Coordinates of C-alpha atoms in Angstrom, one line a residue:
Chain A
M1035 CA 171.6 46.7 100.2
K1036 CA 169.2 49.5 100.7
R1037 CA 166.1 47.4 100.4
R1038 CA 164.8 45.2 103.1
F1039 CA 162.6 42.5 101.9
P1040 CA 159.3 41.4 103.5
L1041 CA 159.7 38.3 105.7
S1042 CA 156.2 38.1 107.0
I1043 CA 153.1 40.3 107.2
F1044 CA 154.5 41.9 110.3
N1045 CA 157.3 43.5 108.4
F1046 CA 158.7 47.0 108.4
Q1047 CA 156.3 48.2 105.8
F1048 CA 153.4 47.1 107.8
F1049 CA 154.7 48.8 111.0
A1050 CA 155.3 52.0 109.1
F1051 CA 151.7 52.0 108.1
V1052 CA 150.4 51.2 111.5
K1053 CA 152.6 53.9 113.0
K1054 CA 151.1 56.4 110.6
E1055 CA 147.6 55.4 111.6
F1056 CA 148.4 56.1 115.2
F1057 CA 149.7 59.5 114.3
H1058 CA 146.4 60.2 112.6
I1059 CA 144.5 59.3 115.7
W1060 CA 146.9 61.0 118.0
R1061 CA 146.9 64.3 116.1
D1062 CA 143.2 64.5 115.9
K1063 CA 142.8 65.0 119.7
R1064 CA 139.1 65.9 119.6
T1065 CA 138.1 62.7 117.8
M1066 CA 140.4 60.7 120.0
F1067 CA 138.9 62.0 123.2
I1068 CA 135.4 61.4 121.8
L1069 CA 136.3 57.8 121.0
L1070 CA 137.8 57.1 124.4
G1071 CA 135.5 59.3 126.4
M1072 CA 132.2 58.3 124.8
P1073 CA 131.9 54.9 126.5
V1074 CA 132.6 56.5 129.9
V1075 CA 129.9 59.2 129.2
Q1076 CA 127.4 56.6 128.0
I1077 CA 127.9 54.4 130.9
V1078 CA 127.4 57.3 133.3
I1079 CA 124.4 58.7 131.5
F1080 CA 122.7 55.3 131.2
G1081 CA 123.7 54.3 134.7
Y1082 CA 122.7 57.3 136.6
A1083 CA 120.4 59.5 134.5
L1084 CA 118.6 57.5 131.9
T1085 CA 116.8 54.8 133.7
N1086 CA 113.4 53.3 133.3
E1087 CA 113.2 52.4 137.0
V1088 CA 110.8 54.7 138.7
K1089 CA 112.0 56.5 141.8
N1090 CA 110.2 58.9 144.0
A1091 CA 107.2 59.4 141.8
N1092 CA 104.9 62.1 143.3
I1093 CA 101.6 60.7 144.5
A1094 CA 98.5 62.2 146.1
I1095 CA 96.3 60.4 148.7
L1096 CA 92.6 61.1 149.2
D1097 CA 91.8 59.6 152.5
N1098 CA 88.1 59.6 153.2
S1099 CA 88.4 57.2 156.1
K1100 CA 91.2 58.6 158.2
D1101 CA 91.7 55.6 160.5
A1102 CA 94.7 53.6 161.8
A1103 CA 94.8 51.4 158.7
T1104 CA 94.9 54.2 156.1
A1105 CA 97.4 56.1 158.2
S1106 CA 99.7 53.1 158.3
L1107 CA 99.3 52.5 154.6
T1108 CA 100.0 56.2 153.8
T1109 CA 103.2 56.0 155.8
Q1110 CA 104.3 52.9 154.0
L1111 CA 103.7 54.3 150.6
D1112 CA 105.5 57.5 151.4
A1113 CA 108.4 55.5 152.9
S1114 CA 108.9 53.4 149.8
R1115 CA 111.6 54.5 147.5
Y1116 CA 109.2 54.5 144.6
F1117 CA 106.8 57.1 145.9
A1118 CA 106.9 60.5 147.5
L1119 CA 103.7 61.9 149.0
E1120 CA 103.1 65.2 147.2
K1121 CA 100.0 66.1 149.3
N1122 CA 96.9 64.9 151.0
I1123 CA 93.9 66.1 149.2
V1124 CA 90.3 66.3 150.4
T1125 CA 88.0 66.2 147.4
Y1126 CA 87.8 63.9 144.5
K1127 CA 87.8 66.9 142.1
Q1128 CA 91.3 67.9 143.2
I1129 CA 92.8 64.7 141.9
E1130 CA 92.1 65.6 138.3
E1131 CA 93.4 69.1 138.9
E1132 CA 96.7 67.7 140.2
F1133 CA 97.1 65.3 137.3
R1134 CA 96.4 68.2 134.9
K1135 CA 99.1 70.3 136.5
G1136 CA 101.4 67.3 136.1
K1137 CA 102.2 67.4 139.8
I1138 CA 101.4 63.8 140.5
K1139 CA 101.8 60.5 138.7
L1140 CA 99.5 58.5 140.8
A1141 CA 96.5 59.0 143.2
I1142 CA 95.2 56.6 145.8
V1143 CA 91.7 56.9 147.1
F1144 CA 90.6 55.3 150.4
P1145 CA 86.8 55.1 150.7
Q1146 CA 85.0 55.8 153.9
H1147 CA 85.1 53.2 156.6
F1148 CA 88.2 51.5 155.0
G1149 CA 89.6 50.3 158.3
E1150 CA 86.3 49.1 159.6
D1151 CA 85.5 47.2 156.5
L1152 CA 88.8 45.5 156.6
Q1153 CA 88.4 44.5 160.2
H1154 CA 84.7 43.4 160.1
F1155 CA 84.3 42.0 156.6
N1156 CA 87.9 41.1 155.8
K1157 CA 87.4 43.1 152.7
A1158 CA 88.0 46.7 151.7
Q1159 CA 88.5 48.6 148.5
V1160 CA 91.1 51.0 147.4
Q1161 CA 91.1 53.0 144.2
I1162 CA 94.4 53.6 142.3
I1163 CA 94.4 56.2 139.6
A1164 CA 97.4 56.5 137.4
D1165 CA 98.4 59.0 134.7
A1166 CA 98.4 56.7 131.7
A1167 CA 99.6 59.4 129.3
D1168 CA 102.8 57.4 129.8
P1169 CA 101.4 53.9 129.9
N1170 CA 104.6 52.1 130.9
T1171 CA 105.2 54.2 134.0
A1172 CA 101.5 54.2 134.9
N1173 CA 101.5 50.4 134.8
Q1174 CA 104.7 50.2 136.8
L1175 CA 103.5 52.6 139.5
A1176 CA 100.2 50.9 139.8
N1177 CA 102.0 47.6 140.3
Y1178 CA 104.3 49.0 142.9
A1179 CA 101.3 50.5 144.8
T1180 CA 99.4 47.2 144.6
A1181 CA 102.4 45.4 145.9
I1182 CA 102.7 47.7 148.9
I1183 CA 99.0 47.4 149.7
S1184 CA 99.0 43.6 149.5
D1185 CA 102.1 43.5 151.6
Y1186 CA 100.2 45.4 154.3
Q1187 CA 97.3 43.1 153.9
D1188 CA 99.5 40.1 154.4
R1189 CA 100.7 41.5 157.7
V1190 CA 97.3 42.3 159.1
T1191 CA 95.8 39.0 158.1
N1192 CA 98.8 37.1 159.4
D1193 CA 97.3 36.3 162.7
R1194 CA 94.0 35.4 161.3
R1195 CA 94.9 33.3 158.4
L1196 CA 92.4 32.7 155.7
P1197 CA 91.7 29.0 155.1
Y1198 CA 93.0 29.0 151.6
T1199 CA 95.7 31.2 150.4
I1200 CA 98.2 30.8 147.6
D1201 CA 101.5 32.4 148.4
T1202 CA 103.3 33.3 145.2
E1203 CA 107.0 33.7 145.7
M1204 CA 108.9 35.5 143.0
R1205 CA 112.6 35.2 142.3
M1206 CA 114.2 37.5 139.9
L1207 CA 117.0 35.3 138.5
Y1208 CA 120.4 36.8 137.6
N1209 CA 119.3 40.3 138.5
P1210 CA 117.5 40.2 141.8
Q1211 CA 117.5 44.0 142.2
L1212 CA 116.1 44.5 138.7
K1213 CA 118.8 46.9 137.9
G1214 CA 118.6 48.6 134.5
A1215 CA 122.3 48.4 134.2
F1216 CA 122.2 44.7 133.5
N1217 CA 120.4 45.5 130.3
F1218 CA 122.2 48.6 129.0
V1219 CA 125.8 47.7 129.7
P1220 CA 125.8 45.0 127.1
G1221 CA 123.9 47.4 124.8
V1222 CA 126.4 50.2 125.3
M1223 CA 129.3 47.8 124.6
A1224 CA 127.8 46.8 121.3
M1225 CA 127.1 50.4 120.3
V1226 CA 130.5 51.7 121.2
L1227 CA 132.4 48.9 119.5
L1228 CA 130.3 49.4 116.4
L1229 CA 130.9 53.2 116.4
V1230 CA 134.6 53.0 116.9
C1231 CA 135.2 50.2 114.5
T1232 CA 132.7 50.5 111.8
M1233 CA 132.4 54.2 111.4
M1234 CA 135.9 55.2 112.2
T1235 CA 137.5 52.6 109.9
A1236 CA 135.1 53.4 107.1
I1237 CA 135.9 57.1 107.5
T1238 CA 139.6 56.9 107.6
I1239 CA 139.8 54.7 104.5
V1240 CA 137.5 57.0 102.6
K1241 CA 139.5 59.9 103.8
E1242 CA 142.6 58.5 102.1
K1243 CA 140.5 58.1 98.9
E1244 CA 139.4 61.8 99.1
M1245 CA 143.0 63.0 99.9
G1246 CA 144.4 61.1 96.9
T1247 CA 146.8 59.2 99.2
M1248 CA 145.0 55.9 98.6
E1249 CA 146.0 56.1 95.0
V1250 CA 149.6 56.5 96.0
M1251 CA 149.2 53.5 98.3
L1252 CA 147.9 51.5 95.4
V1253 CA 150.8 52.5 93.1
S1254 CA 153.2 51.5 95.9
P1255 CA 154.4 47.9 96.4
M1256 CA 152.1 47.7 99.5
R1257 CA 149.4 45.1 98.9
P1258 CA 145.9 46.5 99.1
Q1259 CA 144.9 43.8 101.6
M1260 CA 147.8 44.9 103.8
V1261 CA 146.6 48.5 103.6
V1262 CA 143.2 47.3 104.8
I1263 CA 144.6 45.2 107.7
A1264 CA 147.0 48.0 108.8
K1265 CA 144.1 50.4 108.9
A1266 CA 142.2 48.1 111.2
V1267 CA 144.9 47.5 113.8
P1268 CA 144.8 50.8 115.7
Y1269 CA 141.0 50.6 116.0
L1270 CA 141.2 47.1 117.3
L1271 CA 143.5 48.4 120.0
L1272 CA 141.2 51.4 120.7
S1273 CA 138.3 49.0 121.1
T1274 CA 140.2 46.9 123.6
I1275 CA 140.7 50.0 125.7
N1276 CA 137.1 50.8 125.4
I1277 CA 135.9 47.4 126.4
T1278 CA 138.2 47.5 129.4
S1279 CA 137.0 50.9 130.5
I1280 CA 133.3 49.9 130.1
L1281 CA 133.9 46.7 132.1
L1282 CA 135.8 48.5 134.8
L1283 CA 133.1 51.1 135.2
S1284 CA 130.4 48.5 135.2
V1285 CA 132.0 46.5 137.9
F1286 CA 133.3 49.3 140.2
A1287 CA 130.8 52.1 139.6
L1288 CA 127.6 50.3 138.7
E1289 CA 128.4 47.2 140.8
L1290 CA 127.6 44.8 138.1
P1291 CA 128.9 41.3 138.5
I1292 CA 130.9 39.5 135.8
N1293 CA 129.5 36.0 136.5
G1294 CA 131.0 34.2 133.5
S1295 CA 134.6 33.9 132.3
L1296 CA 136.3 37.2 131.6
A1297 CA 138.5 35.5 129.0
L1298 CA 135.4 34.4 127.1
L1299 CA 133.9 37.8 127.4
G1300 CA 137.1 39.3 126.0
F1301 CA 137.2 36.8 123.2
E1302 CA 133.6 37.4 122.1
S1303 CA 134.2 41.2 122.3
I1304 CA 137.2 40.9 120.0
L1305 CA 135.1 38.7 117.6
F1306 CA 132.4 41.4 117.5
T1307 CA 135.1 44.1 117.0
L1308 CA 136.4 42.1 114.0
V1309 CA 132.8 41.9 112.6
S1310 CA 132.5 45.7 113.0
L1311 CA 135.8 46.3 111.4
S1312 CA 134.9 44.1 108.4
L1313 CA 131.7 46.0 108.1
G1314 CA 133.6 49.3 108.2
L1315 CA 135.9 48.0 105.4
L1316 CA 133.0 47.0 103.3
I1317 CA 131.4 50.4 103.7
S1318 CA 134.6 52.1 102.8
A1319 CA 134.9 50.1 99.7
R1320 CA 131.6 51.5 98.5
A1321 CA 131.5 55.0 99.8
A1322 CA 133.1 57.8 97.8
S1323 CA 133.1 60.5 100.5
Q1324 CA 133.5 60.7 104.2
Q1325 CA 129.9 62.0 104.5
T1326 CA 128.5 59.0 102.6
A1327 CA 130.5 56.7 104.8
M1328 CA 129.2 58.3 108.0
F1329 CA 125.7 58.3 106.7
I1330 CA 125.8 54.6 105.7
S1331 CA 127.3 53.8 109.1
L1332 CA 124.6 55.7 110.9
V1333 CA 121.5 54.6 109.0
A1334 CA 122.5 51.1 108.1
L1335 CA 124.1 50.2 111.4
F1336 CA 123.2 52.4 114.4
L1337 CA 119.5 52.5 113.9
P1338 CA 119.1 48.7 113.5
T1339 CA 121.5 48.3 116.4
I1340 CA 119.5 50.5 118.7
M1341 CA 116.1 49.3 117.6
L1342 CA 116.6 45.6 116.7
S1343 CA 119.3 44.3 119.0
G1344 CA 116.9 43.9 121.9
F1345 CA 118.8 46.5 123.9
M1346 CA 116.1 49.2 123.9
F1347 CA 113.0 47.2 122.8
P1348 CA 112.4 43.5 123.3
V1349 CA 112.6 41.8 119.9
E1350 CA 110.2 39.0 120.9
N1351 CA 107.3 41.5 120.9
M1352 CA 108.0 42.8 117.4
P1353 CA 106.1 41.8 114.3
L1354 CA 107.5 38.8 112.4
P1355 CA 109.2 40.7 109.6
L1356 CA 111.2 42.8 112.1
R1357 CA 112.1 39.7 114.1
I1358 CA 113.5 38.2 110.9
I1359 CA 115.4 41.3 110.0
S1360 CA 116.8 41.5 113.5
N1361 CA 118.7 38.3 112.9
I1362 CA 121.1 40.0 110.4
V1363 CA 122.0 42.7 113.0
P1364 CA 125.3 41.6 114.4
A1365 CA 124.8 43.5 117.6
K1366 CA 121.8 41.4 118.4
W1367 CA 124.0 38.3 118.7
Y1368 CA 126.8 40.1 120.6
Y1369 CA 124.2 41.6 123.0
S1370 CA 122.8 38.2 123.7
I1371 CA 126.3 36.7 124.2
V1372 CA 127.4 39.5 126.6
K1373 CA 124.2 39.1 128.7
S1374 CA 124.6 35.3 128.8
V1375 CA 128.3 35.4 129.8
M1376 CA 128.4 38.4 132.0
I1377 CA 125.1 38.2 133.8
K1378 CA 124.0 34.6 133.6
G1379 CA 127.5 33.3 133.8
L1380 CA 127.2 30.8 130.9
G1381 CA 130.2 29.3 129.3
I1382 CA 131.0 28.7 125.7
A1383 CA 128.5 25.8 125.6
G1384 CA 125.8 28.4 126.2
V1385 CA 126.8 30.8 123.5
W1386 CA 128.4 28.7 120.8
K1387 CA 125.5 29.3 118.3
E1388 CA 125.8 33.0 118.6
T1389 CA 129.6 32.8 118.4
L1390 CA 129.4 30.8 115.2
I1391 CA 126.9 33.3 113.7
L1392 CA 129.3 36.2 114.4
A1393 CA 132.3 34.3 113.0
G1394 CA 130.2 33.6 109.9
M1395 CA 129.3 37.2 109.5
M1396 CA 132.9 38.3 109.9
T1397 CA 134.1 35.9 107.2
F1398 CA 131.4 37.1 104.9
F1399 CA 131.9 40.8 105.3
L1400 CA 135.7 40.5 105.2
T1401 CA 135.6 38.4 102.0
M1402 CA 133.2 40.9 100.4
A1403 CA 135.4 43.9 101.4
I1404 CA 138.6 42.4 100.1
K1405 CA 136.9 41.4 96.9
R1406 CA 135.7 44.9 96.4
F1407 CA 139.2 46.2 96.9
K1408 CA 140.6 43.9 94.3
I1409 CA 137.8 44.8 91.8
R1410 CA 138.7 48.4 92.2
L1411 CA 142.2 47.6 91.0
A1412 CA 141.2 45.8 87.8
Chain B
M556 CA 163.7 46.0 72.1
S557 CA 166.3 48.6 72.9
N558 CA 167.4 49.0 76.5
D559 CA 167.0 52.7 76.1
K560 CA 163.2 52.4 76.1
V561 CA 161.8 52.4 79.6
I562 CA 158.2 52.6 78.6
T563 CA 156.7 51.0 75.6
A564 CA 153.0 50.9 74.5
T565 CA 151.7 49.2 71.4
N566 CA 148.0 49.5 70.5
L567 CA 147.2 50.0 74.2
T568 CA 143.4 50.1 74.6
K569 CA 141.0 50.5 77.5
K570 CA 137.2 50.1 77.1
F571 CA 134.6 50.8 79.8
G572 CA 131.6 49.0 78.3
D573 CA 130.9 50.6 75.0
F574 CA 133.1 53.6 75.7
T575 CA 136.7 53.4 74.5
A576 CA 138.6 55.6 76.8
V577 CA 142.0 54.8 75.3
D578 CA 142.0 53.8 71.7
H579 CA 145.0 51.9 70.4
I580 CA 147.8 54.2 71.5
S581 CA 151.4 53.4 70.7
F582 CA 154.5 55.2 71.9
D583 CA 158.0 54.7 73.5
V584 CA 159.6 56.7 76.2
H585 CA 163.4 56.8 76.5
K586 CA 165.5 56.7 79.6
G587 CA 166.1 60.1 81.2
E588 CA 163.5 61.7 78.9
I589 CA 160.9 64.2 80.1
F590 CA 157.8 63.0 78.3
G591 CA 154.8 65.3 78.2
F592 CA 151.4 63.7 78.0
L593 CA 148.9 66.3 76.9
G594 CA 145.2 66.2 76.3
A595 CA 142.0 68.0 77.1
N596 CA 139.9 66.7 80.1
G597 CA 138.4 63.4 79.1
A598 CA 140.8 62.7 76.3
G599 CA 142.0 59.6 78.1
K600 CA 145.4 60.6 79.5
T601 CA 144.6 59.6 83.1
T602 CA 143.3 56.2 82.1
A603 CA 146.4 55.6 80.0
M604 CA 148.6 56.6 82.9
R605 CA 146.7 54.4 85.3
M606 CA 147.3 51.4 83.0
L607 CA 151.0 52.1 83.0
C608 CA 151.1 52.4 86.8
G609 CA 149.5 49.1 87.2
L610 CA 146.3 50.6 88.7
S611 CA 144.1 49.4 85.8
L612 CA 144.4 46.5 83.4
P613 CA 144.3 47.2 79.7
T614 CA 141.5 45.8 77.6
S615 CA 143.9 45.0 74.8
G616 CA 147.3 45.9 73.4
E617 CA 150.8 45.6 74.9
A618 CA 152.8 47.8 77.3
T619 CA 155.9 47.5 79.4
V620 CA 157.2 49.7 82.1
A621 CA 160.8 49.4 83.2
G622 CA 160.9 46.2 81.2
F623 CA 158.0 44.6 83.0
D624 CA 154.7 43.6 81.4
V625 CA 151.7 45.6 82.6
Y626 CA 149.4 42.5 82.6
K627 CA 151.6 40.1 84.5
E628 CA 154.3 42.0 86.4
N629 CA 152.5 45.0 87.9
E630 CA 154.0 44.2 91.4
K631 CA 157.4 44.6 89.9
I632 CA 156.4 47.7 88.1
K633 CA 155.2 49.2 91.4
K634 CA 158.6 48.8 92.9
S635 CA 160.3 50.6 89.9
I636 CA 158.1 53.7 89.7
G637 CA 157.3 56.8 91.6
Y638 CA 154.0 58.5 91.5
M639 CA 152.7 62.0 92.3
S640 CA 149.2 63.2 91.7
Q641 CA 147.8 66.7 91.6
K642 CA 146.5 66.2 95.1
F643 CA 150.2 66.0 96.3
S644 CA 149.3 63.0 98.4
L645 CA 151.2 64.0 101.5
Y646 CA 149.5 63.4 104.9
E647 CA 148.6 66.8 106.2
D648 CA 148.5 65.7 109.8
L649 CA 152.0 64.2 109.7
T650 CA 155.2 66.2 109.9
V651 CA 157.6 66.5 107.0
K652 CA 159.9 64.0 108.5
E653 CA 157.1 61.5 109.4
N654 CA 155.8 61.7 105.8
M655 CA 159.2 60.7 104.5
E656 CA 159.6 57.9 107.0
F657 CA 156.2 56.6 106.1
Y658 CA 156.9 56.5 102.3
G659 CA 160.3 55.1 102.9
G660 CA 158.7 52.4 105.0
I661 CA 156.1 51.3 102.5
Y662 CA 158.9 51.0 99.9
H663 CA 160.9 48.7 102.2
M664 CA 163.7 51.1 102.7
T665 CA 166.0 50.6 105.7
D666 CA 166.1 53.0 108.6
K667 CA 169.6 54.1 107.7
F668 CA 168.6 54.8 104.1
I669 CA 165.5 56.7 105.2
K670 CA 167.5 58.8 107.7
E671 CA 170.2 59.8 105.2
K672 CA 167.8 60.4 102.4
T673 CA 165.5 62.6 104.6
A674 CA 168.5 64.7 105.7
F675 CA 169.6 65.0 102.1
I676 CA 166.2 66.2 100.9
L677 CA 165.6 68.6 103.7
D678 CA 169.0 70.1 103.1
H679 CA 168.5 70.3 99.4
L680 CA 165.1 72.0 99.7
H681 CA 166.3 74.2 102.6
L682 CA 163.6 72.8 104.8
Q683 CA 165.8 71.6 107.8
K684 CA 163.9 73.9 110.1
E685 CA 160.5 72.5 109.0
A686 CA 161.4 68.9 109.6
N687 CA 159.0 68.6 112.5
T688 CA 156.3 70.9 111.1
L689 CA 153.0 69.5 110.1
V690 CA 152.6 69.4 106.3
R691 CA 149.2 71.1 106.8
S692 CA 150.9 74.4 107.7
L693 CA 153.4 74.5 104.8
P694 CA 152.7 76.8 101.8
L695 CA 151.4 75.1 98.7
G696 CA 154.6 75.4 96.7
W697 CA 156.7 73.7 99.4
K698 CA 154.1 70.9 99.7
Q699 CA 154.5 70.4 96.0
K700 CA 158.2 70.2 96.0
L701 CA 158.1 67.9 99.0
A702 CA 155.6 65.7 97.2
F703 CA 157.9 65.3 94.3
S704 CA 160.8 64.5 96.6
V705 CA 158.7 61.9 98.3
A706 CA 157.6 60.4 95.0
I707 CA 161.3 59.8 94.0
F708 CA 162.4 59.0 97.6
H709 CA 163.0 55.3 96.8
E710 CA 165.0 56.3 93.8
P711 CA 162.8 54.9 91.1
G712 CA 163.8 54.8 87.4
I713 CA 160.6 56.3 86.3
V714 CA 158.3 58.9 87.9
F715 CA 154.7 59.5 86.8
L716 CA 153.4 63.0 87.5
D717 CA 149.7 63.5 87.1
E718 CA 149.1 67.3 86.6
P719 CA 151.6 68.1 89.3
T720 CA 151.4 71.8 89.1
G721 CA 147.7 72.4 89.4
G722 CA 146.8 75.5 91.3
V723 CA 150.3 76.7 91.8
D724 CA 151.6 80.1 90.8
P725 CA 154.0 80.5 87.8
V726 CA 157.1 81.2 89.8
T727 CA 156.6 78.1 91.9
R728 CA 155.8 76.1 88.8
R729 CA 159.1 77.3 87.3
E730 CA 161.0 76.1 90.4
F731 CA 159.2 72.9 90.3
W732 CA 160.3 72.3 86.7
N733 CA 163.9 72.9 87.8
M734 CA 163.5 70.0 90.2
I735 CA 162.1 67.9 87.3
Y736 CA 165.2 68.7 85.2
E737 CA 167.4 67.8 88.1
G738 CA 165.7 64.4 88.4
A739 CA 166.0 63.9 84.6
D740 CA 169.7 64.7 84.8
K741 CA 170.2 62.0 87.3
G742 CA 168.6 59.6 84.8
I743 CA 165.1 59.5 86.1
T744 CA 162.5 59.2 83.3
V745 CA 159.7 61.7 83.8
F746 CA 156.2 61.0 82.5
V747 CA 154.1 64.1 83.1
T748 CA 150.6 65.1 82.2
T749 CA 149.7 68.8 82.2
H750 CA 147.3 71.4 81.2
Y751 CA 149.8 74.2 80.9
M752 CA 151.1 74.7 77.5
D753 CA 154.2 76.6 78.6
E754 CA 155.1 73.5 80.5
A755 CA 154.7 71.5 77.3
E756 CA 157.6 73.5 76.0
Y757 CA 159.8 72.3 78.8
C758 CA 159.4 68.6 77.8
N759 CA 161.8 66.7 75.5
R760 CA 158.9 65.2 73.6
V761 CA 155.2 65.7 73.8
S762 CA 152.2 63.6 72.9
I763 CA 148.8 65.1 72.4
M764 CA 145.7 62.9 73.0
V765 CA 142.4 63.7 71.4
D766 CA 139.4 61.4 72.0
G767 CA 141.4 58.5 73.3
R768 CA 144.0 58.6 70.4
I769 CA 147.4 60.1 70.1
E770 CA 147.0 62.8 67.4
A771 CA 150.6 64.1 67.6
L772 CA 153.9 63.0 69.1
D773 CA 157.1 64.9 68.6
T774 CA 159.5 67.4 70.1
P775 CA 157.8 70.8 70.9
S776 CA 159.9 72.6 68.2
Q777 CA 159.1 69.9 65.6
L778 CA 155.4 70.1 66.4
K779 CA 155.3 73.8 66.1
Q780 CA 156.9 73.5 62.7
T781 CA 154.6 70.8 61.5
Y782 CA 151.5 72.7 62.5
D783 CA 153.0 76.1 61.5
A784 CA 152.4 77.5 64.9
S785 CA 154.4 79.9 67.1
T786 CA 153.5 78.3 70.4
M787 CA 152.5 74.9 71.8
D788 CA 149.3 76.6 72.8
E789 CA 148.3 77.1 69.2
V790 CA 149.3 73.5 68.3
F791 CA 147.2 72.2 71.1
L792 CA 144.1 74.2 70.2
M793 CA 144.4 73.2 66.6
L794 CA 144.3 69.5 67.6
A795 CA 141.9 69.7 70.5
R796 CA 139.3 71.4 68.4
K797 CA 139.0 68.2 66.5
A798 CA 137.6 66.5 69.6
T799 CA 134.1 65.2 69.3
R800 CA 133.8 63.9 72.7
V801 CA 131.9 65.8 75.3
E802 CA 134.1 66.8 78.3
M803 CA 133.6 64.5 81.2

């Protein structure tokens, strides 16, 4: 007998196909390095370079009082990690000049008799001037400065307590140091998985169509569904490697905790990978050229993922239509799951709804994709 | 039905909406025959071939390939045929050997069979040294011969060749046709579409499609006699001029 008959889906034919897929990936070294290196680069860039935390913003201080209190405050502002004292200036006019030159982000003005007023009347004024050309930073900096000043006030008034004070105590749950990494690591995971699975699967299948090899596959006894599944296997593996490298980097380089179950995180990531793969298959069933496949993946998937998953911009603040649209973005649900499991330490009880939604999406996309493949055969 | 007939078509028709791509064509192909399937672009030959390969379901009419019905038994048909398109369909980023292993694999061949067959083909084509060369870096003519060998790797009874010699120089085409003859001598039935009229002369029988219908079907010499022409080229032009369809 020269023929070997299929016993299950994991037969020789299937392995021959998967092996070939690995050759494709392996031979295209450049793409392979991009696929494996991208998550690392993204984590490093987001972790160390791109951050919306403000550090060492240049400030100027106009001290019209020059007493012990202002000197002490100046030292404290300069010592904080948020600010660096650019220079002491002497006239009010200079402030604007410095802002214009872009040398400073914030100016603090102490009026005359600041220390005296504070001591005798228990009340003194400070002016904080911020460069609101960048409103978010301006706000943040003004808040930091206010916090440092009120901290100072608390200490001087400690001995002579006011009759009524309300002490507010803030606790930042789950992320006490307000690290940006807590936000972007889940986002990067969603983005990378989507890129590897959706775009690459779509491109490789469309490539076979362009090369004419898909036709040969369809004439062969290999079932079209099998072609589709075999195509997806290597990318599933590649995604597993990527998830692992992202998590390792997050834990060891960015010192992020994994508070929830690692198994659950892995399971959810594989689920999201499957959603992305199904989407890639669906795109490949429609697109006729590699460029089209790439374009659809980018426009229909990446932009919504970046804009509407809550990773860059909070979805809650968006207008209603966008909030509704955001619900059909798979990354939104995965992003929410990763945050819940990884940062908040929730179990399956906390994310079952999102999990079901992802499972539903996967079933829907996969059914559509396989249907499209069958129609093409008729 | 005689056992000799490996492909039969009776009033085979394919419509896409209002457009009738293939219009009631009927023909038989015999075992070991080289059957030329000619027609201008858009005459419907690719559509007809796709129906026979099980890639497309006919709208009406009957057809069998290797004794199997094109409506119900296309999985069985797929196991009995080989296919080669003008794109050659080899993976450029795989080596010669890997391509053969892959095609052997998807046709459920055993490792032993694949190994022996690969060695045989490489030896036959004098390509032993290129076994581990990426197909990308082979000359076009070699790729084409290799693609044909891969198409009959699993030893099918019938092989469909869709414009297999597109873009290849005349010498290489000639060599390629020698391979086709070798295949036919071994009993493989060859169903070939082509644009080159000199190739039509190499076929045992030729059918010429015009506007979805078969206008002529006979041996090349008989056709030349019927149309009082000295070459197949003249025969073809005479028939193709009747076409009313705009080229697609």
